């Protein structure tokens, strides 16, 4: 009677294409489960069908970035297990919305206020880990209290009349300036005057601009902060703006 070792040695390994097919199918199934879990999570928060569509479209736009991160993680060298960290007693974690101490890089925060007071104070207290602040807003919009050498002011004129002579930029020009800056490192971006931008440029363009900012800053471990007064928006427009931020305060 053949030994266990003999039987194991006689076992035929499955063809390479079958192994690859199983691996692909397993990954495909896990991707479907993760996507459906996201939809269920958003649906449980009471979002409308239209808001769910915006959230799903935003997530779909990030799929190539997430796939690339997963690819790099799979191809990277295996990490050594830090047994000391595993055996260390767990640290109590705070619950609730992000605070000055718990906010992590890559976050986007929207402050609901009738004037930009709390948002400006937050930026003034939180900007140093990022090294610089980019202020995007209409001319005359109050800037955060940070050293002038660490502040880049991008006066925004969303009406289409922006010109070098006026010293103002269109949203597309502002996005180009921010993109070039983030290519060199990270930053904290503060956006003011959202009601003006929605009125002049439209809610769709404004939402796309904010989603691009949040996605780009997430890639660079930056921070997006905005201030808006709900009373100056149509209710549906403010809900669309708010849905694009990870936290509202």
Short mmCIF file of C-alpha atoms in Angstrom, two decimals:
data_model
loop_
_atom_site.label_atom_id
_atom_site.label_comp_id
_atom_site.label_asym_id
_atom_site.label_seq_id
_atom_site.Cartn_x
_atom_site.Cartn_y
_atom_site.Cartn_z
CA UNK A 1 0.00 0.00 0.00
CA UNK A 2 1.59 3.35 -1.00
CA UNK A 3 2.58 5.67 1.77
CA UNK A 4 1.08 9.13 2.26
CA UNK A 5 4.28 10.65 0.85
CA UNK A 6 3.98 8.47 -2.27
CA UNK A 7 0.35 9.42 -2.79
CA UNK A 8 1.21 13.10 -2.39
CA UNK A 9 4.08 12.74 -4.83
CA UNK A 10 1.79 11.16 -7.43
CA UNK A 11 -0.79 13.96 -7.18
CA UNK A 12 -1.12 15.89 -10.44
CA UNK A 13 -0.92 19.67 -10.11
CA UNK A 14 -3.69 21.59 -11.93
CA UNK A 15 -2.70 23.38 -15.15
CA UNK A 16 -1.34 26.92 -14.81
CA UNK A 17 -4.29 28.39 -16.74
CA UNK A 18 -6.73 26.73 -14.33
CA UNK A 19 -4.86 28.18 -11.33
CA UNK A 20 -4.92 31.62 -12.95
CA UNK A 21 -8.66 31.27 -13.68
CA UNK A 22 -9.38 30.38 -10.06
CA UNK A 23 -7.30 33.32 -8.81
CA UNK A 24 -9.05 35.71 -11.19
CA UNK A 25 -12.50 34.40 -10.22
CA UNK A 26 -11.69 34.73 -6.50
CA UNK A 27 -10.49 38.31 -6.99
CA UNK A 28 -13.51 39.15 -9.10
CA UNK A 29 -15.84 37.79 -6.43
CA UNK A 30 -14.10 39.74 -3.67
CA UNK A 31 -14.36 42.91 -5.75
CA UNK A 32 -18.10 42.38 -6.23
CA UNK A 33 -18.59 41.79 -2.51
CA UNK A 34 -16.65 44.94 -1.61
CA UNK A 35 -18.63 47.05 -4.09
CA UNK A 36 -21.97 45.75 -2.85
CA UNK A 37 -20.93 46.32 0.76
CA UNK A 38 -20.18 49.95 -0.10
CA UNK A 39 -23.61 50.37 -1.70
CA UNK A 40 -25.33 48.83 1.33
CA UNK A 41 -23.35 51.05 3.68
CA UNK A 42 -24.34 54.22 1.81
CA UNK A 43 -27.97 53.09 1.46
CA UNK A 44 -28.21 52.49 5.22
CA UNK A 45 -27.31 56.14 5.83
CA UNK A 46 -30.52 57.37 4.22
CA UNK A 47 -29.07 58.75 0.96
CA UNK A 48 -31.50 59.36 -1.88
CA UNK A 49 -31.23 57.43 -5.15
CA UNK A 50 -29.61 60.45 -6.83
CA UNK A 51 -27.06 60.85 -4.02
CA UNK A 52 -26.26 57.15 -4.23
CA UNK A 53 -25.59 57.61 -7.93
CA UNK A 54 -23.14 60.45 -7.24
CA UNK A 55 -21.37 58.44 -4.54
CA UNK A 56 -21.10 55.38 -6.79
CA UNK A 57 -19.83 57.45 -9.73
CA UNK A 58 -17.21 59.01 -7.47
CA UNK A 59 -16.09 55.55 -6.31
CA UNK A 60 -15.97 54.25 -9.89
CA UNK A 61 -13.66 57.12 -10.81
CA UNK A 62 -11.22 55.94 -8.12
CA UNK A 63 -11.15 52.29 -9.24
CA UNK A 64 -7.96 52.60 -11.38
CA UNK A 65 -6.09 54.15 -8.44
CA UNK A 66 -7.25 51.40 -6.05
CA UNK A 67 -6.34 48.67 -8.55
CA UNK A 68 -2.85 50.13 -8.92
CA UNK A 69 -2.40 50.28 -5.14
CA UNK A 70 -3.51 46.64 -4.85
CA UNK A 71 -1.11 45.63 -7.65
CA UNK A 72 1.81 47.33 -5.92
CA UNK A 73 0.90 45.69 -2.63
CA UNK A 74 0.82 42.23 -4.23
CA UNK A 75 4.13 42.72 -6.06
CA UNK A 76 5.91 44.31 -3.11
CA UNK A 77 8.20 42.30 -0.81
CA UNK A 78 6.46 40.55 2.11
CA UNK A 79 6.53 42.44 5.36
CA UNK A 80 8.08 40.99 8.48
CA UNK A 81 5.62 40.37 11.29
CA UNK A 82 6.09 42.85 14.12
CA UNK A 83 5.41 40.50 17.03
CA UNK A 84 6.12 43.23 19.57
CA UNK A 85 3.37 45.38 18.05
CA UNK A 86 0.96 42.43 17.95
CA UNK A 87 1.52 41.60 21.63
CA UNK A 88 1.33 45.23 22.78
CA UNK A 89 -1.92 46.06 24.64
CA UNK A 90 -4.44 47.81 22.35
CA UNK A 91 -4.66 51.59 22.55
CA UNK A 92 -8.08 53.06 23.21
CA UNK A 93 -9.33 54.87 20.11
CA UNK A 94 -11.57 57.88 20.07
CA UNK A 95 -14.92 57.63 18.37
CA UNK A 96 -16.92 60.30 16.61
CA UNK A 97 -16.07 62.78 13.85
CA UNK A 98 -12.47 63.84 13.20
CA UNK A 99 -11.05 66.42 15.57
CA UNK A 100 -7.92 68.53 15.52
CA UNK A 101 -6.02 65.67 17.14
CA UNK A 102 -7.56 62.71 15.28
CA UNK A 103 -7.86 64.03 11.71
CA UNK A 104 -5.65 62.03 9.35
CA UNK A 105 -4.09 63.00 6.06
CA UNK A 106 -6.27 62.47 3.03
CA UNK A 107 -9.42 63.68 4.78
CA UNK A 108 -11.93 66.21 3.43
CA UNK A 109 -13.86 68.37 5.93
CA UNK A 110 -16.84 70.64 5.30
CA UNK A 111 -17.73 73.24 7.95
CA UNK A 112 -21.41 74.29 8.04
CA UNK A 113 -21.40 77.90 9.21
CA UNK A 114 -22.89 81.24 8.23
CA UNK A 115 -19.43 82.78 8.01
CA UNK A 116 -16.01 81.08 7.64
CA UNK A 117 -14.89 81.30 11.27
CA UNK A 118 -14.46 77.72 12.51
CA UNK A 119 -12.97 76.57 9.21
CA UNK A 120 -10.39 79.37 9.20
CA UNK A 121 -9.47 78.65 12.83
CA UNK A 122 -9.11 74.96 12.03
CA UNK A 123 -6.81 75.67 9.09
CA UNK A 124 -4.71 78.10 11.12
CA UNK A 125 -4.21 75.43 13.79
CA UNK A 126 -3.75 72.43 11.46
CA UNK A 127 -1.67 73.62 8.49
CA UNK A 128 1.87 73.05 9.77
CA UNK A 129 2.16 69.27 9.08
CA UNK A 130 1.40 70.03 5.41
CA UNK A 131 3.89 72.89 5.11
CA UNK A 132 1.69 75.16 2.99
CA UNK A 133 -1.89 76.28 2.48
CA UNK A 134 -3.65 76.87 -0.84
CA UNK A 135 -6.65 79.19 -0.55
CA UNK A 136 -9.15 78.92 -3.40
CA UNK A 137 -12.01 81.42 -3.30
CA UNK A 138 -13.48 84.57 -4.84
CA UNK A 139 -11.65 87.90 -4.51
CA UNK A 140 -12.15 89.31 -1.03
CA UNK A 141 -12.73 85.90 0.55
CA UNK A 142 -11.01 85.93 4.00
CA UNK A 143 -7.80 83.91 4.08
CA UNK A 144 -6.56 81.65 6.89
CA UNK A 145 -4.16 83.21 9.38
CA UNK A 146 -0.93 81.55 8.26
CA UNK A 147 2.47 83.07 7.41
CA UNK A 148 2.41 84.75 3.98
CA UNK A 149 5.32 82.65 2.74
CA UNK A 150 3.28 79.50 3.44
CA UNK A 151 0.07 80.71 1.77
CA UNK A 152 -0.76 80.48 -1.93
CA UNK A 153 -3.83 82.57 -2.78
CA UNK A 154 -5.76 81.58 -5.91
CA UNK A 155 -8.54 84.17 -6.45
CA UNK A 156 -11.30 82.37 -8.27
CA UNK A 157 -13.65 83.94 -10.79
CA UNK A 158 -16.04 81.26 -11.98
CA UNK A 159 -18.01 83.61 -14.24
CA UNK A 160 -15.71 83.14 -17.23
CA UNK A 161 -14.31 86.68 -16.97
CA UNK A 162 -11.08 85.51 -15.31
CA UNK A 163 -7.97 87.07 -16.81
CA UNK A 164 -4.32 87.69 -15.86
CA UNK A 165 -5.03 91.43 -15.83
CA UNK A 166 -7.77 90.97 -13.22
CA UNK A 167 -5.56 88.65 -11.19
CA UNK A 168 -8.25 85.97 -11.07
CA UNK A 169 -8.37 82.38 -12.30
CA UNK A 170 -11.00 80.07 -13.72
CA UNK A 171 -11.63 76.78 -11.85
CA UNK A 172 -9.68 74.92 -14.53
CA UNK A 173 -6.69 77.25 -14.18
CA UNK A 174 -6.83 76.90 -10.39
CA UNK A 175 -6.91 73.11 -10.73
CA UNK A 176 -3.83 73.25 -12.96
CA UNK A 177 -1.94 75.38 -10.42
CA UNK A 178 -2.89 73.05 -7.58
CA UNK A 179 -1.95 69.95 -9.59
CA UNK A 180 1.50 71.37 -10.32
CA UNK A 181 1.97 72.22 -6.65
CA UNK A 182 0.93 68.76 -5.48
CA UNK A 183 3.36 67.18 -7.92
CA UNK A 184 6.10 68.58 -5.64
CA UNK A 185 4.57 67.50 -2.31
CA UNK A 186 1.48 67.78 -0.17
CA UNK A 187 -0.63 70.73 0.98
CA UNK A 188 -3.73 71.80 2.85
CA UNK A 189 -6.30 73.27 0.47
CA UNK A 190 -8.96 75.61 1.83
CA UNK A 191 -11.97 76.40 -0.41
CA UNK A 192 -14.22 79.37 0.34
CA UNK A 193 -17.07 81.05 -1.50
CA UNK A 194 -18.72 77.81 -2.62
CA UNK A 195 -22.12 79.47 -2.94
CA UNK A 196 -20.63 81.99 -5.40
CA UNK A 197 -19.02 79.22 -7.43
CA UNK A 198 -22.28 77.22 -7.59
CA UNK A 199 -24.19 80.34 -8.69
CA UNK A 200 -21.68 81.28 -11.39
CA UNK A 201 -20.37 77.91 -12.57
CA UNK A 202 -23.22 75.54 -11.70
CA UNK A 203 -23.53 72.70 -9.22
CA UNK A 204 -22.23 70.02 -11.60
CA UNK A 205 -18.94 71.81 -12.37
CA UNK A 206 -18.47 72.77 -8.72
CA UNK A 207 -19.05 69.21 -7.56
CA UNK A 208 -16.57 67.84 -10.12
CA UNK A 209 -13.98 70.40 -9.00
CA UNK A 210 -14.38 69.42 -5.33
CA UNK A 211 -14.30 65.68 -6.10
CA UNK A 212 -11.11 66.16 -8.10
CA UNK A 213 -9.56 68.13 -5.22
CA UNK A 214 -10.51 65.49 -2.65
CA UNK A 215 -9.17 62.66 -4.84
CA UNK A 216 -5.90 64.46 -5.64
CA UNK A 217 -5.28 65.39 -2.00
CA UNK A 218 -6.03 61.83 -0.93
CA UNK A 219 -3.30 60.67 -3.30
CA UNK A 220 -0.83 63.17 -1.82
CA UNK A 221 -1.89 62.68 1.83
CA UNK A 222 -3.13 66.26 1.90
CA UNK A 223 -6.17 67.82 3.55
CA UNK A 224 -9.22 69.52 2.02
CA UNK A 225 -11.17 72.02 4.14
CA UNK A 226 -14.18 74.05 2.99
CA UNK A 227 -16.70 76.39 4.58
CA UNK A 228 -20.29 76.83 3.42
CA UNK A 229 -23.55 78.29 4.70
CA UNK A 230 -26.47 75.92 3.89
CA UNK A 231 -28.85 78.91 3.84
CA UNK A 232 -27.13 80.29 0.72
CA UNK A 233 -27.75 77.12 -1.35
CA UNK A 234 -30.71 75.32 -2.78
CA UNK A 235 -31.26 72.34 -0.48
CA UNK A 236 -30.50 69.73 -3.15
CA UNK A 237 -27.34 71.58 -4.18
CA UNK A 238 -26.01 71.70 -0.63
CA UNK A 239 -26.72 68.00 -0.17
CA UNK A 240 -24.68 67.29 -3.28
CA UNK A 241 -21.81 69.42 -2.01
CA UNK A 242 -21.95 67.79 1.41
CA UNK A 243 -21.98 64.25 -0.04
CA UNK A 244 -18.52 64.84 -1.52
CA UNK A 245 -16.87 65.36 1.88
CA UNK A 246 -15.85 62.63 4.28
CA UNK A 247 -16.90 64.63 7.33
CA UNK A 248 -19.25 67.56 7.96
CA UNK A 249 -18.89 69.68 11.07
#
